[in-house]
Amino acid sequence: MSTARGGAPRSAAPYLFLTPAIVLFTLFLALPIGYTVYLSLRRTKVSGLGLGRGSRREIFVGLDNLRVAVADGELWAGALRVLGYGTLVLVVMLGLALLFALILDSAYVRLARFGRISIFLPYAVPGVVASLLWGFLYLPSLTPIGGIDFLGASAVTYSMANIAVWGGTGFNMLVLYTNLRAIPRSYYEAARMDGASEVAIALRIKIPMLVPAIILTTVFSVIATIQVFTEPTTLRPLSNTISSTWSPLMKVYRDAFVTGDLYSAAATSLVIAGVSLVLSFGFLRVVRGHAFEEER
Amino acid sequence: MGTRTRPQTARSLGLVPTGLLVLGAIYCLLPVSWVLVSATKSPGELFTLSTFAPGSGFFDNLRQLNAYRDGVFWRWMANTALYAGGGALLSTLVSAASGFALAKYRFRGRNLIFNILIGGILVPSVVLAIPQYLLFAKLGLADTYWAVLLPQILHPYSIYLARVYAGVAIPDSLLEAGRIDGSGEWLLLTRVGLPLMVPGMVTVFLFQFVAIWNNFLLPFIMLGDDGKFPLTVGLYTLLAAGANQPSLYNLIITGALLSIIPLIALFLTMQRYWRTDLSGGAIKG
């Protein structure tokens, strides 16, 4: 039982304050997840020609949909594309974010304000608009850089990764920079007194202290990257090399709303969610160890 | 920056980081400046003038965009403002109340509730969007404003931030004093807690505002009637319709430019709130 430690009396107040969040969580998170699981276990059975009203009914098929989803070549082809794309995005985006955060935090940089605002600016540009701007810049008839078919089969992954890097670096830079600013300056003064260079301070003191923040940004970036949807969907009208199942989430969308197979879509989205959870879980354990220390 | 002492030997070192920073800034400003210039070009000039030479068609482009389907573009702009403004405001209030409760009370199930709510961070929206659509459809609410507004109010990370911020911004002694004076818990939330949390909550509001403003997947799935579209979905349909008609490009480009102006304005005016140490509190703690 929780007694009044720290002074707060036992009352219904905290539960009341949490009620909106819990209700929203139940309605828009828990319920939809449950519904996805439910749908993934079912399928429409068609009898006869499937024309009359009673000829289609929903039946329970257990894990059949999941089995089919996991064995689907289209899904894994998409997963492979996203793996390549995602690795590129994560490494370049987080690398640049870390580099710029360290530069902004170093004592000797000029134009820091201009740089910080400019690099953060793309965060204010919606993914659709970013894809649209870069998409036009990639178009052979409009591009300022000739000789490269940015939207061709061999370059399109890089072109798309560039959009994500452009859009995501600033936000991650801000998170890392904010964390850097929170480190007491006195840590560096001692090192400087000992003759350590700025680079050495960055490598030996700043980066190790940033580890929890780097992990946090990595987890969020991984979750976002696995679900890439906006960029390829927006570029599709401009390029014929992006299929309607280019990324796993695009396949889910197609299954659900174009082919109308909700059950497969539900099963596939569970597979994507599973992969996403497994990938982020390892990271999260470390994050919890660091960021939540105050609670233990 | 200027107040910091700069040893002579290190001053020259500033060239390399400053150079890198400027390169990064140019890369980030490139597409934005491109759209700024391109929106001034008439459909003909778009393909003939060199990339960064301004054209003469800006007001024609505006007129065309205005006329496009009876000004539906401005409708999209208003819808986006409603979704982002209303959604972010509700989201911030819910997060602040939750954060206050989680940071300032000890109660049964506190850690459990917190962990479950925070677990929501890890749920990819892919498992949510389709069933959310189906559930809204069952209630007859798909393709309504509610379908876009309601699912975006709960934001687990904002709750986490609000908890961290309430922990550092609200002294327990103040709540104690209030209780001794006989204030109810509701009064402590609304008169003591929330006012002290305002600086942090402005940041939560801004980030949520941008997230909703930029969201594409949810409205794309939920809405069919283009009178309810936000800008992202509207511009996408404009692109999908006009990708094969280069004569429509100027319309799309002008729309893209206008769609980013409000957020960029928000950025430049609210700058100090974009670098608060909300998350810094989490690391220090």
PDB file of C-alpha atoms in Angstrom, chain A residues 12-293:
ATOM      1  CA  ALA A  12      -8.286   9.447  -5.863  1.00  0.00           C
ATOM      2  CA  ALA A  13      -6.685  12.567  -7.344  1.00  0.00           C
ATOM      3  CA  PRO A  14      -3.790  10.978  -9.266  1.00  0.00           C
ATOM      4  CA  TYR A  15      -6.142   8.430 -10.798  1.00  0.00           C
ATOM      5  CA  LEU A  16      -8.502  11.202 -11.859  1.00  0.00           C
ATOM      6  CA  PHE A  17      -5.650  13.179 -13.424  1.00  0.00           C
ATOM      7  CA  LEU A  18      -4.575  10.062 -15.301  1.00  0.00           C
ATOM      8  CA  THR A  19      -8.075   9.147 -16.468  1.00  0.00           C
ATOM      9  CA  PRO A  20      -7.982  11.005 -19.810  1.00  0.00           C
ATOM     10  CA  ALA A  21      -4.693   9.371 -20.746  1.00  0.00           C
ATOM     11  CA  ILE A  22      -5.890   5.928 -19.694  1.00  0.00           C
ATOM     12  CA  VAL A  23      -9.176   6.281 -21.585  1.00  0.00           C
ATOM     13  CA  LEU A  24      -7.377   7.461 -24.730  1.00  0.00           C
ATOM     14  CA  PHE A  25      -4.835   4.683 -24.336  1.00  0.00           C
ATOM     15  CA  THR A  26      -7.586   2.101 -24.106  1.00  0.00           C
ATOM     16  CA  LEU A  27      -9.604   3.424 -27.041  1.00  0.00           C
ATOM     17  CA  PHE A  28      -6.889   4.351 -29.491  1.00  0.00           C
ATOM     18  CA  LEU A  29      -4.038   2.041 -28.569  1.00  0.00           C
ATOM     19  CA  ALA A  30      -5.112  -1.078 -26.710  1.00  0.00           C
ATOM     20  CA  LEU A  31      -8.379  -1.603 -28.561  1.00  0.00           C
ATOM     21  CA  PRO A  32      -6.875  -1.217 -32.054  1.00  0.00           C
ATOM     22  CA  ILE A  33      -4.015  -3.566 -31.145  1.00  0.00           C
ATOM     23  CA  GLY A  34      -6.502  -6.126 -29.891  1.00  0.00           C
ATOM     24  CA  TYR A  35      -8.550  -5.684 -33.031  1.00  0.00           C
ATOM     25  CA  THR A  36      -5.485  -6.213 -35.218  1.00  0.00           C
ATOM     26  CA  VAL A  37      -4.710  -9.451 -33.396  1.00  0.00           C
ATOM     27  CA  TYR A  38      -8.345 -10.518 -33.742  1.00  0.00           C
ATOM     28  CA  LEU A  39      -8.414  -9.762 -37.474  1.00  0.00           C
ATOM     29  CA  SER A  40      -5.140 -11.545 -38.042  1.00  0.00           C
ATOM     30  CA  LEU A  41      -6.693 -14.744 -36.734  1.00  0.00           C
ATOM     31  CA  ARG A  42      -9.654 -14.627 -39.117  1.00  0.00           C
ATOM     32  CA  ARG A  43     -10.440 -14.796 -42.787  1.00  0.00           C
ATOM     33  CA  THR A  44     -13.427 -14.515 -45.076  1.00  0.00           C
ATOM     34  CA  LYS A  45     -14.651 -17.815 -46.311  1.00  0.00           C
ATOM     35  CA  VAL A  46     -16.344 -17.645 -49.665  1.00  0.00           C
ATOM     36  CA  SER A  47     -18.822 -20.294 -50.607  1.00  0.00           C
ATOM     37  CA  GLY A  48     -20.214 -20.768 -54.055  1.00  0.00           C
ATOM     38  CA  LEU A  49     -19.450 -17.863 -56.363  1.00  0.00           C
ATOM     39  CA  GLY A  50     -19.287 -15.470 -53.459  1.00  0.00           C
ATOM     40  CA  LEU A  51     -22.023 -13.299 -54.863  1.00  0.00           C
ATOM     41  CA  GLY A  52     -25.012 -13.680 -52.539  1.00  0.00           C
ATOM     42  CA  ARG A  53     -25.268 -12.033 -49.147  1.00  0.00           C
ATOM     43  CA  GLY A  54     -24.777 -15.178 -47.124  1.00  0.00           C
ATOM     44  CA  SER A  55     -21.997 -16.591 -49.236  1.00  0.00           C
ATOM     45  CA  ARG A  56     -19.195 -14.749 -47.388  1.00  0.00           C
ATOM     46  CA  ARG A  57     -18.594 -15.296 -43.749  1.00  0.00           C
ATOM     47  CA  GLU A  58     -15.723 -14.709 -41.422  1.00  0.00           C
ATOM     48  CA  ILE A  59     -14.095 -17.768 -39.944  1.00  0.00           C
ATOM     49  CA  PHE A  60     -11.346 -18.385 -37.409  1.00  0.00           C
ATOM     50  CA  VAL A  61      -8.155 -19.559 -39.051  1.00  0.00           C
ATOM     51  CA  GLY A  62      -5.695 -19.413 -36.166  1.00  0.00           C
ATOM     52  CA  LEU A  63      -2.156 -18.563 -37.163  1.00  0.00           C
ATOM     53  CA  ASP A  64      -2.674 -19.256 -40.868  1.00  0.00           C
ATOM     54  CA  ASN A  65      -2.568 -15.577 -41.841  1.00  0.00           C
ATOM     55  CA  LEU A  66       0.614 -15.030 -39.856  1.00  0.00           C
ATOM     56  CA  ARG A  67       2.215 -18.044 -41.481  1.00  0.00           C
ATOM     57  CA  VAL A  68       1.292 -16.738 -44.924  1.00  0.00           C
ATOM     58  CA  ALA A  69       2.484 -13.249 -44.017  1.00  0.00           C
ATOM     59  CA  VAL A  70       5.854 -14.468 -42.768  1.00  0.00           C
ATOM     60  CA  ALA A  71       6.345 -16.568 -45.891  1.00  0.00           C
ATOM     61  CA  ASP A  72       5.396 -13.748 -48.253  1.00  0.00           C
ATOM     62  CA  GLY A  73       8.235 -12.971 -50.633  1.00  0.00           C
ATOM     63  CA  GLU A  74       6.926  -9.472 -51.320  1.00  0.00           C
ATOM     64  CA  LEU A  75       7.119  -8.605 -47.622  1.00  0.00           C
ATOM     65  CA  TRP A  76      10.712  -9.782 -47.308  1.00  0.00           C
ATOM     66  CA  ALA A  77      11.739  -8.062 -50.523  1.00  0.00           C
ATOM     67  CA  GLY A  78      10.322  -4.887 -49.020  1.00  0.00           C
ATOM     68  CA  ALA A  79      11.979  -5.609 -45.682  1.00  0.00           C
ATOM     69  CA  LEU A  80      15.321  -6.056 -47.431  1.00  0.00           C
ATOM     70  CA  ARG A  81      14.926  -2.747 -49.285  1.00  0.00           C
ATOM     71  CA  VAL A  82      14.043  -1.007 -46.035  1.00  0.00           C
ATOM     72  CA  LEU A  83      16.964  -2.691 -44.259  1.00  0.00           C
ATOM     73  CA  GLY A  84      19.384  -1.242 -46.794  1.00  0.00           C
ATOM     74  CA  TYR A  85      17.645   2.114 -46.812  1.00  0.00           C
ATOM     75  CA  GLY A  86      17.286   2.177 -43.040  1.00  0.00           C
ATOM     76  CA  THR A  87      20.895   1.292 -42.296  1.00  0.00           C
ATOM     77  CA  LEU A  88      22.016   4.088 -44.582  1.00  0.00           C
ATOM     78  CA  VAL A  89      19.597   6.577 -43.025  1.00  0.00           C
ATOM     79  CA  LEU A  90      20.392   5.656 -39.429  1.00  0.00           C
ATOM     80  CA  VAL A  91      24.159   5.737 -39.814  1.00  0.00           C
ATOM     81  CA  VAL A  92      24.323   8.943 -41.860  1.00  0.00           C
ATOM     82  CA  MET A  93      21.526  10.805 -40.053  1.00  0.00           C
ATOM     83  CA  LEU A  94      22.630   9.995 -36.509  1.00  0.00           C
ATOM     84  CA  GLY A  95      26.276  10.444 -37.449  1.00  0.00           C
ATOM     85  CA  LEU A  96      25.602  13.913 -38.825  1.00  0.00           C
ATOM     86  CA  ALA A  97      23.314  14.763 -35.898  1.00  0.00           C
ATOM     87  CA  LEU A  98      26.070  13.828 -33.451  1.00  0.00           C
ATOM     88  CA  LEU A  99      28.708  15.694 -35.441  1.00  0.00           C
ATOM     89  CA  PHE A 100      26.662  18.892 -35.634  1.00  0.00           C
ATOM     90  CA  ALA A 101      25.635  18.671 -31.971  1.00  0.00           C
ATOM     91  CA  LEU A 102      29.293  18.393 -30.954  1.00  0.00           C
ATOM     92  CA  ILE A 103      30.243  21.255 -33.265  1.00  0.00           C
ATOM     93  CA  LEU A 104      27.524  23.482 -31.807  1.00  0.00           C
ATOM     94  CA  ASP A 105      28.637  22.633 -28.304  1.00  0.00           C
ATOM     95  CA  SER A 106      32.316  23.267 -28.928  1.00  0.00           C
ATOM     96  CA  ALA A 107      33.745  26.545 -27.761  1.00  0.00           C
ATOM     97  CA  TYR A 108      35.351  27.610 -31.015  1.00  0.00           C
ATOM     98  CA  VAL A 109      32.618  27.548 -33.603  1.00  0.00           C
ATOM     99  CA  ARG A 110      31.285  30.638 -35.365  1.00  0.00           C
ATOM    100  CA  LEU A 111      27.816  31.094 -36.859  1.00  0.00           C
ATOM    101  CA  ALA A 112      26.474  28.559 -34.364  1.00  0.00           C
ATOM    102  CA  ARG A 113      23.026  30.150 -34.223  1.00  0.00           C
ATOM    103  CA  PHE A 114      22.674  30.294 -37.974  1.00  0.00           C
ATOM    104  CA  GLY A 115      23.841  26.689 -38.277  1.00  0.00           C
ATOM    105  CA  ARG A 116      21.550  25.404 -35.564  1.00  0.00           C
ATOM    106  CA  ILE A 117      18.453  27.072 -36.978  1.00  0.00           C
ATOM    107  CA  SER A 118      19.225  26.098 -40.579  1.00  0.00           C
ATOM    108  CA  ILE A 119      19.877  22.454 -39.805  1.00  0.00           C
ATOM    109  CA  PHE A 120      16.793  22.206 -37.599  1.00  0.00           C
ATOM    110  CA  LEU A 121      14.617  23.925 -40.225  1.00  0.00           C
ATOM    111  CA  PRO A 122      13.772  20.769 -42.251  1.00  0.00           C
ATOM    112  CA  TYR A 123      12.001  19.449 -39.147  1.00  0.00           C
ATOM    113  CA  ALA A 124       9.317  22.043 -39.918  1.00  0.00           C
ATOM    114  CA  VAL A 125       8.829  20.603 -43.383  1.00  0.00           C
ATOM    115  CA  PRO A 126       6.295  17.748 -43.558  1.00  0.00           C
ATOM    116  CA  GLY A 127       7.596  14.472 -45.011  1.00  0.00           C
ATOM    117  CA  VAL A 128       5.195  14.821 -47.914  1.00  0.00           C
ATOM    118  CA  VAL A 129       6.505  18.274 -48.776  1.00  0.00           C
ATOM    119  CA  ALA A 130      10.138  17.221 -48.275  1.00  0.00           C
ATOM    120  CA  SER A 131       9.619  14.297 -50.661  1.00  0.00           C
ATOM    121  CA  LEU A 132       7.871  16.587 -53.079  1.00  0.00           C
ATOM    122  CA  LEU A 133      10.669  19.187 -53.029  1.00  0.00           C
ATOM    123  CA  TRP A 134      13.441  16.644 -53.391  1.00  0.00           C
ATOM    124  CA  GLY A 135      11.321  14.713 -55.899  1.00  0.00           C
ATOM    125  CA  PHE A 136      11.194  17.744 -58.158  1.00  0.00           C
ATOM    126  CA  LEU A 137      14.903  18.376 -57.613  1.00  0.00           C
ATOM    127  CA  TYR A 138      15.471  14.778 -58.743  1.00  0.00           C
ATOM    128  CA  LEU A 139      13.305  15.070 -61.861  1.00  0.00           C
ATOM    129  CA  PRO A 140      15.466  14.953 -65.006  1.00  0.00           C
ATOM    130  CA  SER A 141      13.606  17.968 -66.424  1.00  0.00           C
ATOM    131  CA  LEU A 142      14.183  20.119 -63.334  1.00  0.00           C
ATOM    132  CA  THR A 143      17.311  18.891 -61.581  1.00  0.00           C
ATOM    133  CA  PRO A 144      20.277  21.247 -61.329  1.00  0.00           C
ATOM    134  CA  ILE A 145      22.588  18.223 -61.316  1.00  0.00           C
ATOM    135  CA  GLY A 146      22.685  16.467 -64.664  1.00  0.00           C
ATOM    136  CA  GLY A 147      23.898  13.005 -65.502  1.00  0.00           C
ATOM    137  CA  ILE A 148      22.344  11.105 -62.623  1.00  0.00           C
ATOM    138  CA  ASP A 149      18.967   9.405 -62.837  1.00  0.00           C
ATOM    139  CA  PHE A 150      18.027  10.014 -59.203  1.00  0.00           C
ATOM    140  CA  LEU A 151      14.722   8.229 -59.558  1.00  0.00           C
ATOM    141  CA  GLY A 152      16.093   5.276 -61.516  1.00  0.00           C
ATOM    142  CA  ALA A 153      16.266   1.774 -60.095  1.00  0.00           C
ATOM    143  CA  SER A 154      19.885   1.959 -58.985  1.00  0.00           C
ATOM    144  CA  ALA A 155      19.749   5.362 -57.271  1.00  0.00           C
ATOM    145  CA  VAL A 156      16.229   5.589 -55.899  1.00  0.00           C
ATOM    146  CA  THR A 157      17.111   4.049 -52.522  1.00  0.00           C
ATOM    147  CA  TYR A 158      19.870   6.617 -52.016  1.00  0.00           C
ATOM    148  CA  SER A 159      17.606   9.411 -53.186  1.00  0.00           C
ATOM    149  CA  MET A 160      14.995   8.381 -50.676  1.00  0.00           C
ATOM    150  CA  ALA A 161      17.557   7.978 -47.896  1.00  0.00           C
ATOM    151  CA  ASN A 162      18.710  11.517 -48.633  1.00  0.00           C
ATOM    152  CA  ILE A 163      15.191  12.820 -48.002  1.00  0.00           C
ATOM    153  CA  ALA A 164      15.022  11.062 -44.637  1.00  0.00           C
ATOM    154  CA  VAL A 165      18.497  12.258 -43.642  1.00  0.00           C
ATOM    155  CA  TRP A 166      17.612  15.804 -44.662  1.00  0.00           C
ATOM    156  CA  GLY A 167      14.383  15.725 -42.683  1.00  0.00           C
ATOM    157  CA  GLY A 168      15.642  13.909 -39.587  1.00  0.00           C
ATOM    158  CA  THR A 169      19.134  15.196 -38.843  1.00  0.00           C
ATOM    159  CA  GLY A 170      18.008  18.475 -37.282  1.00  0.00           C
ATOM    160  CA  PHE A 171      15.660  16.952 -34.740  1.00  0.00           C
ATOM    161  CA  ASN A 172      18.197  14.395 -33.586  1.00  0.00           C
ATOM    162  CA  MET A 173      20.863  17.069 -33.487  1.00  0.00           C
ATOM    163  CA  LEU A 174      18.630  19.135 -31.226  1.00  0.00           C
ATOM    164  CA  VAL A 175      18.037  16.233 -28.839  1.00  0.00           C
ATOM    165  CA  LEU A 176      21.747  15.475 -28.616  1.00  0.00           C
ATOM    166  CA  TYR A 177      22.707  19.147 -28.352  1.00  0.00           C
ATOM    167  CA  THR A 178      20.198  19.709 -25.554  1.00  0.00           C
ATOM    168  CA  ASN A 179      21.730  16.796 -23.682  1.00  0.00           C
ATOM    169  CA  LEU A 180      25.212  18.125 -24.261  1.00  0.00           C
ATOM    170  CA  ARG A 181      24.238  21.490 -22.805  1.00  0.00           C
ATOM    171  CA  ALA A 182      23.093  19.708 -19.658  1.00  0.00           C
ATOM    172  CA  ILE A 183      26.588  18.390 -18.924  1.00  0.00           C
ATOM    173  CA  PRO A 184      28.271  20.632 -16.345  1.00  0.00           C
ATOM    174  CA  ARG A 185      30.969  22.769 -17.989  1.00  0.00           C
ATOM    175  CA  SER A 186      33.298  22.052 -15.093  1.00  0.00           C
ATOM    176  CA  TYR A 187      33.886  18.550 -16.489  1.00  0.00           C
ATOM    177  CA  TYR A 188      35.648  20.066 -19.478  1.00  0.00           C
ATOM    178  CA  GLU A 189      37.544  22.736 -17.574  1.00  0.00           C
ATOM    179  CA  ALA A 190      39.511  20.104 -15.711  1.00  0.00           C
ATOM    180  CA  ALA A 191      40.308  18.261 -18.929  1.00  0.00           C
ATOM    181  CA  ARG A 192      41.306  21.504 -20.650  1.00  0.00           C
ATOM    182  CA  MET A 193      43.560  22.358 -17.781  1.00  0.00           C
ATOM    183  CA  ASP A 194      45.249  19.014 -18.315  1.00  0.00           C
ATOM    184  CA  GLY A 195      45.823  20.030 -21.937  1.00  0.00           C
ATOM    185  CA  ALA A 196      43.147  17.885 -23.585  1.00  0.00           C
ATOM    186  CA  SER A 197      42.131  19.058 -27.073  1.00  0.00           C
ATOM    187  CA  GLU A 198      38.522  19.805 -28.047  1.00  0.00           C
ATOM    188  CA  VAL A 199      38.442  16.615 -30.109  1.00  0.00           C
ATOM    189  CA  ALA A 200      39.731  14.580 -27.183  1.00  0.00           C
ATOM    190  CA  ILE A 201      37.126  16.149 -24.897  1.00  0.00           C
ATOM    191  CA  ALA A 202      34.420  15.290 -27.414  1.00  0.00           C
ATOM    192  CA  LEU A 203      35.574  11.692 -27.754  1.00  0.00           C
ATOM    193  CA  ARG A 204      36.486  10.984 -24.123  1.00  0.00           C
ATOM    194  CA  ILE A 205      33.912  12.978 -22.173  1.00  0.00           C
ATOM    195  CA  LYS A 206      31.042  14.221 -24.305  1.00  0.00           C
ATOM    196  CA  ILE A 207      30.243  11.137 -26.373  1.00  0.00           C
ATOM    197  CA  PRO A 208      30.345   8.711 -23.415  1.00  0.00           C
ATOM    198  CA  MET A 209      28.007  10.998 -21.481  1.00  0.00           C
ATOM    199  CA  LEU A 210      25.713  11.211 -24.486  1.00  0.00           C
ATOM    200  CA  VAL A 211      25.289   7.447 -24.776  1.00  0.00           C
ATOM    201  CA  PRO A 212      21.798   7.311 -23.228  1.00  0.00           C
ATOM    202  CA  ALA A 213      20.595  10.102 -25.521  1.00  0.00           C
ATOM    203  CA  ILE A 214      22.167   8.425 -28.546  1.00  0.00           C
ATOM    204  CA  ILE A 215      20.403   5.184 -27.668  1.00  0.00           C
ATOM    205  CA  LEU A 216      17.122   7.021 -27.248  1.00  0.00           C
ATOM    206  CA  THR A 217      17.377   8.747 -30.611  1.00  0.00           C
ATOM    207  CA  THR A 218      18.423   5.455 -32.199  1.00  0.00           C
ATOM    208  CA  VAL A 219      15.378   3.618 -30.854  1.00  0.00           C
ATOM    209  CA  PHE A 220      13.005   6.295 -32.134  1.00  0.00           C
ATOM    210  CA  SER A 221      14.749   6.431 -35.467  1.00  0.00           C
ATOM    211  CA  VAL A 222      14.621   2.646 -35.877  1.00  0.00           C
ATOM    212  CA  ILE A 223      10.891   2.580 -35.112  1.00  0.00           C
ATOM    213  CA  ALA A 224      10.263   5.393 -37.580  1.00  0.00           C
ATOM    214  CA  THR A 225      12.469   3.933 -40.292  1.00  0.00           C
ATOM    215  CA  ILE A 226      10.888   0.476 -40.209  1.00  0.00           C
ATOM    216  CA  GLN A 227       7.560   2.144 -40.909  1.00  0.00           C
ATOM    217  CA  VAL A 228       8.749   4.276 -43.796  1.00  0.00           C
ATOM    218  CA  PHE A 229       5.693   5.133 -45.852  1.00  0.00           C
ATOM    219  CA  THR A 230       5.348   8.818 -46.615  1.00  0.00           C
ATOM    220  CA  GLU A 231       8.511   9.297 -48.681  1.00  0.00           C
ATOM    221  CA  PRO A 232       8.127   6.337 -51.062  1.00  0.00           C
ATOM    222  CA  THR A 233       4.383   6.939 -51.359  1.00  0.00           C
ATOM    223  CA  THR A 234       4.903  10.579 -52.279  1.00  0.00           C
ATOM    224  CA  LEU A 235       7.723   9.823 -54.728  1.00  0.00           C
ATOM    225  CA  ARG A 236       5.742   7.096 -56.471  1.00  0.00           C
ATOM    226  CA  PRO A 237       3.869   9.433 -58.832  1.00  0.00           C
ATOM    227  CA  LEU A 238       7.247  10.809 -59.962  1.00  0.00           C
ATOM    228  CA  SER A 239       9.058   7.526 -60.481  1.00  0.00           C
ATOM    229  CA  ASN A 240       8.122   4.198 -61.988  1.00  0.00           C
ATOM    230  CA  THR A 241      10.778   2.309 -60.044  1.00  0.00           C
ATOM    231  CA  ILE A 242       8.903   2.424 -56.720  1.00  0.00           C
ATOM    232  CA  SER A 243       6.413  -0.424 -56.510  1.00  0.00           C
ATOM    233  CA  SER A 244       3.239  -0.303 -54.467  1.00  0.00           C
ATOM    234  CA  THR A 245       4.915  -2.709 -52.026  1.00  0.00           C
ATOM    235  CA  TRP A 246       8.273  -0.926 -51.871  1.00  0.00           C
ATOM    236  CA  SER A 247       8.195  -0.845 -48.058  1.00  0.00           C
ATOM    237  CA  PRO A 248       6.410  -3.299 -45.732  1.00  0.00           C
ATOM    238  CA  LEU A 249       3.995  -0.619 -44.554  1.00  0.00           C
ATOM    239  CA  MET A 250       3.093   0.209 -48.154  1.00  0.00           C
ATOM    240  CA  LYS A 251       2.251  -3.454 -48.613  1.00  0.00           C
ATOM    241  CA  VAL A 252       0.018  -3.354 -45.539  1.00  0.00           C
ATOM    242  CA  TYR A 253      -1.732  -0.297 -46.950  1.00  0.00           C
ATOM    243  CA  ARG A 254      -2.194  -1.953 -50.339  1.00  0.00           C
ATOM    244  CA  ASP A 255      -3.510  -5.189 -48.814  1.00  0.00           C
ATOM    245  CA  ALA A 256      -5.965  -3.336 -46.588  1.00  0.00           C
ATOM    246  CA  PHE A 257      -7.265  -0.599 -48.851  1.00  0.00           C
ATOM    247  CA  VAL A 258      -6.508  -1.572 -52.439  1.00  0.00           C
ATOM    248  CA  THR A 259      -6.952  -5.341 -52.500  1.00  0.00           C
ATOM    249  CA  GLY A 260      -9.268  -5.205 -49.491  1.00  0.00           C
ATOM    250  CA  ASP A 261      -7.681  -8.110 -47.653  1.00  0.00           C
ATOM    251  CA  LEU A 262      -7.842  -6.808 -44.084  1.00  0.00           C
ATOM    252  CA  TYR A 263      -6.823 -10.111 -42.568  1.00  0.00           C
ATOM    253  CA  SER A 264      -3.515 -10.316 -44.413  1.00  0.00           C
ATOM    254  CA  ALA A 265      -2.911  -6.650 -43.717  1.00  0.00           C
ATOM    255  CA  ALA A 266      -3.488  -7.233 -39.990  1.00  0.00           C
ATOM    256  CA  ALA A 267      -1.166 -10.239 -39.942  1.00  0.00           C
ATOM    257  CA  THR A 268       1.553  -8.388 -41.855  1.00  0.00           C
ATOM    258  CA  SER A 269       1.347  -5.379 -39.585  1.00  0.00           C
ATOM    259  CA  LEU A 270       1.797  -7.677 -36.594  1.00  0.00           C
ATOM    260  CA  VAL A 271       4.928  -9.110 -38.180  1.00  0.00           C
ATOM    261  CA  ILE A 272       6.305  -5.588 -38.737  1.00  0.00           C
ATOM    262  CA  ALA A 273       5.404  -4.597 -35.181  1.00  0.00           C
ATOM    263  CA  GLY A 274       7.090  -7.746 -33.876  1.00  0.00           C
ATOM    264  CA  VAL A 275      10.310  -7.027 -35.722  1.00  0.00           C
ATOM    265  CA  SER A 276      10.182  -3.423 -34.582  1.00  0.00           C
ATOM    266  CA  LEU A 277       9.673  -4.439 -30.953  1.00  0.00           C
ATOM    267  CA  VAL A 278      12.477  -6.980 -31.007  1.00  0.00           C
ATOM    268  CA  LEU A 279      14.848  -4.416 -32.498  1.00  0.00           C
ATOM    269  CA  SER A 280      13.989  -1.654 -30.073  1.00  0.00           C
ATOM    270  CA  PHE A 281      13.678  -3.848 -26.982  1.00  0.00           C
ATOM    271  CA  GLY A 282      17.374  -4.453 -26.664  1.00  0.00           C
ATOM    272  CA  PHE A 283      18.048  -0.734 -26.926  1.00  0.00           C
ATOM    273  CA  LEU A 284      15.282   0.121 -24.524  1.00  0.00           C
ATOM    274  CA  ARG A 285      16.684  -2.012 -21.741  1.00  0.00           C
ATOM    275  CA  VAL A 286      19.770   0.121 -21.784  1.00  0.00           C
ATOM    276  CA  VAL A 287      17.719   3.319 -22.000  1.00  0.00           C
ATOM    277  CA  ARG A 288      15.693   2.325 -18.973  1.00  0.00           C
ATOM    278  CA  GLY A 289      18.856   1.568 -17.084  1.00  0.00           C
ATOM    279  CA  HIS A 290      20.080   5.111 -17.673  1.00  0.00           C
ATOM    280  CA  ALA A 291      17.168   7.457 -18.155  1.00  0.00           C
ATOM    281  CA  PHE A 292      14.915   6.007 -15.495  1.00  0.00           C
ATOM    282  CA  GLU A 293      17.471   5.666 -12.756  1.00  0.00           C
TER     283      GLU A 293
END
